[in-house]
Phi, psi and omega in degrees: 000313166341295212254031149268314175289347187284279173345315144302295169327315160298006188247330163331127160280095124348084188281121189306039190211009159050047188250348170307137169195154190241103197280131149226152178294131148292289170284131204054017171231331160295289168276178204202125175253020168322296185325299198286325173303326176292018174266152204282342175284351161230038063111061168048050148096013178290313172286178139298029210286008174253029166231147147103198202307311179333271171344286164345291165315306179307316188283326170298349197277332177080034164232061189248158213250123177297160163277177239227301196283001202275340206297306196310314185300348190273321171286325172316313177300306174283012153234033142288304193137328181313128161286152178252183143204137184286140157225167180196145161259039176287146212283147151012273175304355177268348197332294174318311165308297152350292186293299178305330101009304200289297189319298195291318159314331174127338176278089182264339196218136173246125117076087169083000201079349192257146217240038178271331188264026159245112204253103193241136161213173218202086159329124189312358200277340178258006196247000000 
């Protein structure tokens, strides 16, 4: 799927005016939580692990692992020129974290560095 879309993009007409832009899901298309379901305390979904404090810790720690074919689709978009932006319905307070999680990962720049084109928003379903 990766590379029909990277190959779509190449078909993009682009514009020199740096309104192009491309949305991504964060959790589980960017970033990737495998590591925390492979923990013997969520056992690939044998618990309830994706509600409450559990989930959560994992996302303060700030180590989830890009996903591999989305990061390559991502540097492709930015040497097209497109910008990207995130979006996720990980709750508010995490934002920061989030981001520093995105950076490390490999998702270094929205559009320039500016983090205007990066859109974290928090779904009435966590508040």
């Amino acid at each position: 799927m990766v590379d029909a879309a990277i190959e779509y993009a190449k078909t993009l007409n682009v514009s020199k005016d740096g309104k192009d832009l491309w949305v991504f899901y964060v959790d589980e298309a960017t970033l990737s939580n495998v590591p925390y379901y492979a923990r013997p305390m969520v056992g690939f979904g044998a618990t309830n692990a994706n509600i409450g404090k559990k989930f959560e810790s994992w996302i303060n720690e700030g180590k989830s692992p890009a996903v591999s074919g989305v990061l390559r689709l991502y540097q492709t978009l930015l040497d097209l020129g497109i910008k990207p932006i995130f979006i996720t319905d990980t709750k508010e307070e995490f934002r920061q974290v989030r981001m520093a999680n995105q950076k490390k990962a490999g998702y270094h720049s929205w559009g320039r560095n500016d983090t205007r084109y990066s859109v974290f928003f928090a779904s009435n379903k966590n508040n």
